[in-house]
mmCIF file of N, CA and C in Angstrom:
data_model
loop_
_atom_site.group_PDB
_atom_site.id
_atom_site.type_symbol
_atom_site.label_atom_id
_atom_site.label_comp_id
_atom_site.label_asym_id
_atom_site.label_seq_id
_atom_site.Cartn_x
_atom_site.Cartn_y
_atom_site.Cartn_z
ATOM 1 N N UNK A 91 289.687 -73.829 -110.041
ATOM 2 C CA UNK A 91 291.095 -73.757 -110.389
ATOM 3 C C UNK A 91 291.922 -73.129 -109.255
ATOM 4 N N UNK A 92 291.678 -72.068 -108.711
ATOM 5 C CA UNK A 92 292.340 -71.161 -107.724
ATOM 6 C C UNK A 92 292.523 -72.486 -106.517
ATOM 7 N N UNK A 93 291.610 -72.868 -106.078
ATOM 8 C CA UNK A 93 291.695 -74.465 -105.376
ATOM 9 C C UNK A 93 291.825 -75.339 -105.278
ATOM 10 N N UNK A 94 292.471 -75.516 -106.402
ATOM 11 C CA UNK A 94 293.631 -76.738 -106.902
ATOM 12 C C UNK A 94 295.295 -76.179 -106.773
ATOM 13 N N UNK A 95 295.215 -74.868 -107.245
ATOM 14 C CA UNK A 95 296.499 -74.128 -106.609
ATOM 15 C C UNK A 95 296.541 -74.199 -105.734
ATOM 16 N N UNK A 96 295.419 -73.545 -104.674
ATOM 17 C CA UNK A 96 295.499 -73.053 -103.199
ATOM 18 C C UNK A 96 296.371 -74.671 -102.309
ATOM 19 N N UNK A 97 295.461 -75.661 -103.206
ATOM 20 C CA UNK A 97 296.380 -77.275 -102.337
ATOM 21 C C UNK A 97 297.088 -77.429 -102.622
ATOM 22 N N UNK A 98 297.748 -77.057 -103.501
ATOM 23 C CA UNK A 98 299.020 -77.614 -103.799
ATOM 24 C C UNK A 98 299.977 -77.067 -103.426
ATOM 25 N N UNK A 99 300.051 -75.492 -102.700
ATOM 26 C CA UNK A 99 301.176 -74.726 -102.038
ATOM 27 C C UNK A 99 301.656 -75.687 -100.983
ATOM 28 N N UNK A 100 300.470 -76.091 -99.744
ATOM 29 C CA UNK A 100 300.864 -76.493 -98.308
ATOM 30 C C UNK A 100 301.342 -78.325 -98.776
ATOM 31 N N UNK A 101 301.242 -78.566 -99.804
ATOM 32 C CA UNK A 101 301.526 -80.140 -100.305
ATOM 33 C C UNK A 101 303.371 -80.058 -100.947
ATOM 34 N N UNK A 102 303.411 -79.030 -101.637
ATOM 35 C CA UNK A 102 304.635 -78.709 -101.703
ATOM 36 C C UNK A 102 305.518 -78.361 -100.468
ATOM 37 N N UNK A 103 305.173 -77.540 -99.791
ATOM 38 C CA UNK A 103 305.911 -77.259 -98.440
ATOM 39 C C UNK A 103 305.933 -78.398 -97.539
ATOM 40 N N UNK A 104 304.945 -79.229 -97.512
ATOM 41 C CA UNK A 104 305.071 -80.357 -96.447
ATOM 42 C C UNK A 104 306.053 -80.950 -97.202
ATOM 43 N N UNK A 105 306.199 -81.562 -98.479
ATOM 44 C CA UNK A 105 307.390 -82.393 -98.932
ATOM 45 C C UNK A 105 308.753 -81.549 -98.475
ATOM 46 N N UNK A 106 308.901 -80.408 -98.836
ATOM 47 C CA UNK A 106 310.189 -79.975 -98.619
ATOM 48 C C UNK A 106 310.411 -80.019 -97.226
ATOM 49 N N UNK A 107 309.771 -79.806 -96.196
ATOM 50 C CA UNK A 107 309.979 -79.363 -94.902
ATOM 51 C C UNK A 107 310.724 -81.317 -94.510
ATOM 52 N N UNK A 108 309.618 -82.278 -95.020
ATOM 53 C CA UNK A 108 310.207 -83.895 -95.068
ATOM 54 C C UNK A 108 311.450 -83.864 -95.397
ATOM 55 N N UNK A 109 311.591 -83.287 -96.513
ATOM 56 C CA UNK A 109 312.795 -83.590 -97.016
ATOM 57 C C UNK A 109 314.001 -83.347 -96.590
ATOM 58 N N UNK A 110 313.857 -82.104 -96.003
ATOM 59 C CA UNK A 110 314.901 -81.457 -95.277
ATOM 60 C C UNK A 110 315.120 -81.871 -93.729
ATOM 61 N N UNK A 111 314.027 -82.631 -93.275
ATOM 62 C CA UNK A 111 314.011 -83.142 -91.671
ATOM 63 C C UNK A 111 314.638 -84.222 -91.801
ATOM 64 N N UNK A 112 314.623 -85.705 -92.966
ATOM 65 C CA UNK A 112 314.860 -86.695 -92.946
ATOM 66 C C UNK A 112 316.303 -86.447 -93.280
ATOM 67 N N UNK A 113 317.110 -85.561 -93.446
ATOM 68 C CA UNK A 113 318.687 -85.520 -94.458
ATOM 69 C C UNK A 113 319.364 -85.840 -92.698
ATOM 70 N N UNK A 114 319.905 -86.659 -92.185
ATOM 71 C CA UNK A 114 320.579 -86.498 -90.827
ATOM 72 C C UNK A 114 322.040 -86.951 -91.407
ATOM 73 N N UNK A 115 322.940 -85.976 -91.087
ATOM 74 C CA UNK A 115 324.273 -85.856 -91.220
ATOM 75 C C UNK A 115 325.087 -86.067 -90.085
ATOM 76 N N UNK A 116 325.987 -87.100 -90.462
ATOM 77 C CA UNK A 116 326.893 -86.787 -88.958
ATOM 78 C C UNK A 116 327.742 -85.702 -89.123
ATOM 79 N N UNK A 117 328.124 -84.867 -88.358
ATOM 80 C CA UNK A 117 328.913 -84.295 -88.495
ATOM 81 C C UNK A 117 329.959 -84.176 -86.870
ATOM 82 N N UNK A 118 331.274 -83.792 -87.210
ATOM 83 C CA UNK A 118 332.753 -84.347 -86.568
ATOM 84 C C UNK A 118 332.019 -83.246 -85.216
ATOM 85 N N UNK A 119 331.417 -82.029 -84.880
ATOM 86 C CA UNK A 119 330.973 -81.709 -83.761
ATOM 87 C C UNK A 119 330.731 -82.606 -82.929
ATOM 88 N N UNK A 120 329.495 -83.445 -83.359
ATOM 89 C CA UNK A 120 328.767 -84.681 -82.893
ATOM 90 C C UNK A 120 330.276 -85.627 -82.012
ATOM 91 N N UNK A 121 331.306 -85.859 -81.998
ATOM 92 C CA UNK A 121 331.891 -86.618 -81.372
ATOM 93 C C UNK A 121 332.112 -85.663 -80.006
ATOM 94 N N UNK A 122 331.664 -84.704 -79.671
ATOM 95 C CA UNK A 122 331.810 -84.412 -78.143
ATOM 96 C C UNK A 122 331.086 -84.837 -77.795
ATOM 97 N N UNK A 123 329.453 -85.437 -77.546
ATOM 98 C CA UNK A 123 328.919 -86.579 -76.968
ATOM 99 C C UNK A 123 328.970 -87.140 -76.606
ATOM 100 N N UNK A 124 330.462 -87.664 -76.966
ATOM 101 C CA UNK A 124 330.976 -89.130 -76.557
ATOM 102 C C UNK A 124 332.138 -89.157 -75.480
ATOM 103 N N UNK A 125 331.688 -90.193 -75.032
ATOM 104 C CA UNK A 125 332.446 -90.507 -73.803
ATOM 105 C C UNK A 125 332.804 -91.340 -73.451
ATOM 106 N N UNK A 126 334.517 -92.002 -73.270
ATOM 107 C CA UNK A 126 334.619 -93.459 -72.695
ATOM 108 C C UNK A 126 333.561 -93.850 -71.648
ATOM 109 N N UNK A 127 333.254 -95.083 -72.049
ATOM 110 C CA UNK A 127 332.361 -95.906 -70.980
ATOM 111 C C UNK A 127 331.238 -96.046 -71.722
ATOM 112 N N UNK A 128 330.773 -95.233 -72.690
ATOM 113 C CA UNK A 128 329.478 -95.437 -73.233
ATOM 114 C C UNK A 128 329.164 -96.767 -74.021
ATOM 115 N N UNK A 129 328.193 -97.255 -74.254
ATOM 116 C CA UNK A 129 327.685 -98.720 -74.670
ATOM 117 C C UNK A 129 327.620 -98.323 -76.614
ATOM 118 N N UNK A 130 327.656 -99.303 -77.419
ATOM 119 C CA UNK A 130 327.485 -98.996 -78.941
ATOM 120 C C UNK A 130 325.906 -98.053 -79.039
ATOM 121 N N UNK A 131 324.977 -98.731 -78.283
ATOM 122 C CA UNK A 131 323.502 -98.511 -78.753
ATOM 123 C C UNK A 131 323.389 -96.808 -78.596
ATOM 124 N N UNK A 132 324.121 -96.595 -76.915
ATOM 125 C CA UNK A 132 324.189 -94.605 -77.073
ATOM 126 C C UNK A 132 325.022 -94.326 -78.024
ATOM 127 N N UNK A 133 326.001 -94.981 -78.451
ATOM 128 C CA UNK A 133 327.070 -94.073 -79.649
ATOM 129 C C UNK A 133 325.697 -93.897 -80.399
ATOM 130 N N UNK A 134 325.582 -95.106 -81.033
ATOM 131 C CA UNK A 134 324.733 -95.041 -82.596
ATOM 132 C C UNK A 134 323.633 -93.876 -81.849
ATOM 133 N N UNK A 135 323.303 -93.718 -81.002
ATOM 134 C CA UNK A 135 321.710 -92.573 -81.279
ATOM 135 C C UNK A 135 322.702 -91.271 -80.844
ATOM 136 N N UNK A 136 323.533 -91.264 -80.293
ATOM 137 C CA UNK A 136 323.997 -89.708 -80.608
ATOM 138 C C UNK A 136 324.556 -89.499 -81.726
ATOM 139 N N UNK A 137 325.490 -90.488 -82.494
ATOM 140 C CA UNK A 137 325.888 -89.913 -84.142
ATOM 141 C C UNK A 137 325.045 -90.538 -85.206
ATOM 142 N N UNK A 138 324.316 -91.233 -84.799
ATOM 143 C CA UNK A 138 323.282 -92.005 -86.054
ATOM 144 C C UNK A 138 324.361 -93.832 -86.200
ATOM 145 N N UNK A 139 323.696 -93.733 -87.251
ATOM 146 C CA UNK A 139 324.531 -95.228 -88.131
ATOM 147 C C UNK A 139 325.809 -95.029 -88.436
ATOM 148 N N UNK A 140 326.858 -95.694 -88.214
ATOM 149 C CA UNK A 140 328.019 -95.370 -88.904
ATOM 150 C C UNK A 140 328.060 -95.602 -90.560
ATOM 151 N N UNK A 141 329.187 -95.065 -91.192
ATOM 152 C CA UNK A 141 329.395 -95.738 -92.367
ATOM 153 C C UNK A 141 330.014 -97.086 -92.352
ATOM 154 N N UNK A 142 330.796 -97.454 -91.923
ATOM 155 C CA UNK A 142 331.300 -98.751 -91.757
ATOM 156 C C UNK A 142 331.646 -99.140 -90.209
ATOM 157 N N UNK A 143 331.645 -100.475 -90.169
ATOM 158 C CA UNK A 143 332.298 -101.165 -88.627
ATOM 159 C C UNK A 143 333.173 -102.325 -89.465
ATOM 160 N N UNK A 144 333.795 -102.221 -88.273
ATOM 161 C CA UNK A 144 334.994 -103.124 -88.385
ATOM 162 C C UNK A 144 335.504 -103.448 -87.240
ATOM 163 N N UNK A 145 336.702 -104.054 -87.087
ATOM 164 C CA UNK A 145 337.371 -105.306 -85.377
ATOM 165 C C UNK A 145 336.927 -106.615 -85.555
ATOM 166 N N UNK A 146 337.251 -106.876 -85.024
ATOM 167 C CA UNK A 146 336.863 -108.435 -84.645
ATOM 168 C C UNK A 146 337.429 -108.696 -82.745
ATOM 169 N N UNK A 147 336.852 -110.249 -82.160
ATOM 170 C CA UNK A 147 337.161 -110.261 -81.182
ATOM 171 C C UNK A 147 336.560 -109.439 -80.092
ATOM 172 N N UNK A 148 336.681 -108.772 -79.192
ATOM 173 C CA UNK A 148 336.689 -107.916 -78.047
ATOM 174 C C UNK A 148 336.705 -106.485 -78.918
ATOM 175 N N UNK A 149 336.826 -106.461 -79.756
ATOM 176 C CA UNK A 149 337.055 -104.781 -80.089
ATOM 177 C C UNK A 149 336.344 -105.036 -81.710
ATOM 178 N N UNK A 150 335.748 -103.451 -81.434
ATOM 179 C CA UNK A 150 334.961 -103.176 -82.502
ATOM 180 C C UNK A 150 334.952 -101.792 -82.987
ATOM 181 N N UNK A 151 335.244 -101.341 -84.541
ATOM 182 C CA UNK A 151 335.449 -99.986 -84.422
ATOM 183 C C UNK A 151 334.681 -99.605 -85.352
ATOM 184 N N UNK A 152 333.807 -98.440 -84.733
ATOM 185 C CA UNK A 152 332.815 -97.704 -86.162
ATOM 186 C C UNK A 152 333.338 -96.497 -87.096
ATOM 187 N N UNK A 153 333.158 -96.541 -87.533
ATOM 188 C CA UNK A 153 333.958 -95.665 -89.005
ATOM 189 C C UNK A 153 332.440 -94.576 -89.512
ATOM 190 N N UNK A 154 333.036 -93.406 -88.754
ATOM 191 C CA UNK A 154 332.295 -92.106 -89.493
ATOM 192 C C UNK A 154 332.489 -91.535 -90.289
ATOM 193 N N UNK A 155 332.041 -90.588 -91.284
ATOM 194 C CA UNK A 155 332.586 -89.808 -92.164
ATOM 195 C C UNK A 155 331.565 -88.446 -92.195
ATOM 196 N N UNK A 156 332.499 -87.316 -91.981
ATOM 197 C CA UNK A 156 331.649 -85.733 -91.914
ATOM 198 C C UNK A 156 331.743 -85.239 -93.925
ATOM 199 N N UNK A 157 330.851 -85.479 -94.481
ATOM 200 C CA UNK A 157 331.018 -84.728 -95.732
ATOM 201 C C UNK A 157 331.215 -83.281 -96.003
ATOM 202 N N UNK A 158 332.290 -82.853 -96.366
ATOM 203 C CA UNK A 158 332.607 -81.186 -95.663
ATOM 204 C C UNK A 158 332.293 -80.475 -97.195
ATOM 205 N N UNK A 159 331.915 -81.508 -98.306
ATOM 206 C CA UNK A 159 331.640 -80.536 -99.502
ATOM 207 C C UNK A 159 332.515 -80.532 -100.965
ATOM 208 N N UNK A 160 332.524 -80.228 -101.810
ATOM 209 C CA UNK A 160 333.202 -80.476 -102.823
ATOM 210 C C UNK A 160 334.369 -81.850 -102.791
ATOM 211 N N UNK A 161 333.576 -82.650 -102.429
ATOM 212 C CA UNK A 161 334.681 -83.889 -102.301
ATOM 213 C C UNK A 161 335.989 -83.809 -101.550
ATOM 214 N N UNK A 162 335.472 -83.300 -100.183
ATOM 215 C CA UNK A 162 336.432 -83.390 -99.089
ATOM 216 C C UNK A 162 335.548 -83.782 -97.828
ATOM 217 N N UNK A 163 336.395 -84.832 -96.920
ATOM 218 C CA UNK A 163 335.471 -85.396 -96.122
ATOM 219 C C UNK A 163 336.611 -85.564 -95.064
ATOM 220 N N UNK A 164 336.254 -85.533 -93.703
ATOM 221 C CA UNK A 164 336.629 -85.731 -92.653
ATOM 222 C C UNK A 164 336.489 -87.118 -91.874
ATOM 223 N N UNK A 165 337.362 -87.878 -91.317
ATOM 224 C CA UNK A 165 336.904 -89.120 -90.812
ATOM 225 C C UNK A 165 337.351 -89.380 -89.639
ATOM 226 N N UNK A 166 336.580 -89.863 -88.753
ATOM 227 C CA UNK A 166 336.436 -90.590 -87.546
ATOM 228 C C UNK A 166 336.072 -91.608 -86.883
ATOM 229 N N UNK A 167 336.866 -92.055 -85.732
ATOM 230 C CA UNK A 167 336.383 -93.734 -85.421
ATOM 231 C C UNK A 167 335.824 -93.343 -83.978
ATOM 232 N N UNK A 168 334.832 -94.744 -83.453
ATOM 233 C CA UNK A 168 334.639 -95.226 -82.207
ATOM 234 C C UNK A 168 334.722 -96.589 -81.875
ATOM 235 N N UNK A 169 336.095 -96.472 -81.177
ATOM 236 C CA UNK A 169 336.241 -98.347 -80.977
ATOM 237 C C UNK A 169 335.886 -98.148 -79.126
ATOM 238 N N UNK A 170 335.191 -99.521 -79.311
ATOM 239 C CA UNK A 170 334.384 -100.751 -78.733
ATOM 240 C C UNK A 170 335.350 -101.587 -78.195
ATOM 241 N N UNK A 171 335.578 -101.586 -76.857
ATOM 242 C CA UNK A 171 336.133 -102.769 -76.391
ATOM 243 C C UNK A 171 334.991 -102.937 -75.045
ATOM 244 N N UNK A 172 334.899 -104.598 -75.466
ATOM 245 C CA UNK A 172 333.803 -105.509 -75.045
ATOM 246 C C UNK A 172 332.582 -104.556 -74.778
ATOM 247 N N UNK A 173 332.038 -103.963 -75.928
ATOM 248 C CA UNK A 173 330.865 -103.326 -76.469
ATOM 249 C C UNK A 173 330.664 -101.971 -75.719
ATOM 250 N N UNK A 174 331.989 -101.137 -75.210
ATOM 251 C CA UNK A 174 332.042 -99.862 -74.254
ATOM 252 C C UNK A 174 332.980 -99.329 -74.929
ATOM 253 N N UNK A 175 332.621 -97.990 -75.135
ATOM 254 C CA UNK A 175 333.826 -96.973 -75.816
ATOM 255 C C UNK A 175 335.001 -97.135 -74.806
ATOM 256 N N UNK A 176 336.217 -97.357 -75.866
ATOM 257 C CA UNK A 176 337.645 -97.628 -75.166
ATOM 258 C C UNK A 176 338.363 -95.882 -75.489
ATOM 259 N N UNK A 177 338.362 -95.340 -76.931
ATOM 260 C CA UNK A 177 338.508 -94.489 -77.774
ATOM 261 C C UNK A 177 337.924 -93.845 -78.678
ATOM 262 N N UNK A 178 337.677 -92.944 -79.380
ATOM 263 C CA UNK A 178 337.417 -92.035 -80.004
ATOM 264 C C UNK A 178 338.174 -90.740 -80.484
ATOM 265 N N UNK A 179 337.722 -90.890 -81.879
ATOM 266 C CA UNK A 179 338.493 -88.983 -82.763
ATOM 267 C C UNK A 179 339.050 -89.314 -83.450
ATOM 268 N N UNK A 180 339.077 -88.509 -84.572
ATOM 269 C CA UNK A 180 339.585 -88.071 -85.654
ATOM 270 C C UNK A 180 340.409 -89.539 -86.167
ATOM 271 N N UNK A 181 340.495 -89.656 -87.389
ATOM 272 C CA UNK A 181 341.094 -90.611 -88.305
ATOM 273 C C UNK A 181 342.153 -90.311 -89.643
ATOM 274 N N UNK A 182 342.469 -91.263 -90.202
ATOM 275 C CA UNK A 182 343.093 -91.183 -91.292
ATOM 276 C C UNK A 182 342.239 -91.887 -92.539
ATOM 277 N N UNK A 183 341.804 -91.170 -93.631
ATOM 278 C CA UNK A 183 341.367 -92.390 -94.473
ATOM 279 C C UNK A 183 342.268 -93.041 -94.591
ATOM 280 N N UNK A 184 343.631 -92.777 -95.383
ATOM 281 C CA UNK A 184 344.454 -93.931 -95.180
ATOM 282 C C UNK A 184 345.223 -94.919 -94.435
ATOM 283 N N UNK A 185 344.869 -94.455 -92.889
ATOM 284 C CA UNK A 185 345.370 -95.393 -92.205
ATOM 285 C C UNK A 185 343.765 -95.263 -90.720
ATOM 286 N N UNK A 186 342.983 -96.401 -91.581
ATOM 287 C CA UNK A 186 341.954 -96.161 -90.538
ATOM 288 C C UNK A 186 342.463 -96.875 -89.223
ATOM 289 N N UNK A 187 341.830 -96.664 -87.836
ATOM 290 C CA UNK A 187 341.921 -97.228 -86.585
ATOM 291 C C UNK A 187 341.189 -98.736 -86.767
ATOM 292 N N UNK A 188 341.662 -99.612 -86.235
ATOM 293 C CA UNK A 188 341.057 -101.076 -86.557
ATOM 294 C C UNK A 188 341.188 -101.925 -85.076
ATOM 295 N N UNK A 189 341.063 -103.418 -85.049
ATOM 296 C CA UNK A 189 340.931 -103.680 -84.113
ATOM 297 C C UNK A 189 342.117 -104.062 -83.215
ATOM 298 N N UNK A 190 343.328 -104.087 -84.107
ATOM 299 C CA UNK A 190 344.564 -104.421 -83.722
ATOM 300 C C UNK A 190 345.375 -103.217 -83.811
ATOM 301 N N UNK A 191 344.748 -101.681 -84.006
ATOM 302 C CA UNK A 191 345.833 -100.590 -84.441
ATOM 303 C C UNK A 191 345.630 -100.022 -83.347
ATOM 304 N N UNK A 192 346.732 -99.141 -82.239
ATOM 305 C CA UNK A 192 346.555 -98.906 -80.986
ATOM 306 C C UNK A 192 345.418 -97.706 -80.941
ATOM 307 N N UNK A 193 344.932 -96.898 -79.997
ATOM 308 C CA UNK A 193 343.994 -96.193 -79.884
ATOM 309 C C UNK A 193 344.432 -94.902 -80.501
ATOM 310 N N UNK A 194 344.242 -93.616 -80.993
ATOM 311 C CA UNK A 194 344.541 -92.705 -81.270
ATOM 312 C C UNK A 194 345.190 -91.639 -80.197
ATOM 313 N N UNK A 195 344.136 -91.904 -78.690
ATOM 314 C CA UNK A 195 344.572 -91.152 -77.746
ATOM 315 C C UNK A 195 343.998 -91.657 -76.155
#
């Protein structure tokens, strides 16, 4: 019995330690990384997956979101012109950056 406990401590801790390694968050820090000129494939591995993309044409814009907690969230774009950061930072949910809306900065 004591050795059926004893395995099951380090079986519990390995799940949690998983659990807690696999949670990858973007968070709005993460956009100092970025740098005009960079290609989509370095965006995506310095902030992960976006939540959404959008543009069409020559321009393409990825849509982040920082979850800050009790249902408040922060949002940010990286548009893509001809697959190289043109722009980046901070957003509006209600008026996101798109492929025809001028750059933020």
């Amino acid at each position: 019995m004591a050795l059926l406990i004893a395995m099951k401590k380090p079986i519990i801790m390995f799940g949690l330690l998983l659990l807690l390694t696999s949670c990858e968050h973007f968070t709005g820090a993460s956009m100092g990384r970025i740098s005009t000129g960079m290609s989509k494939p370095d965006v995506i591995r310095q902030l992960g997956e976006p939540k959404s993309v959008g543009g069409g044409g020559r321009v393409e814009v990825l849509h982040y979101v920082e979850d800050k907690g009790w249902w408040q969230s922060d949002y940010y774009f990286v548009r893509l012109l001809e697959g190289k950061v043109e722009s980046y930072g901070p957003e509006s949910k209600d008026h996101p950056v798109s492929d025809s809306s001028p750059p933020l900065h």
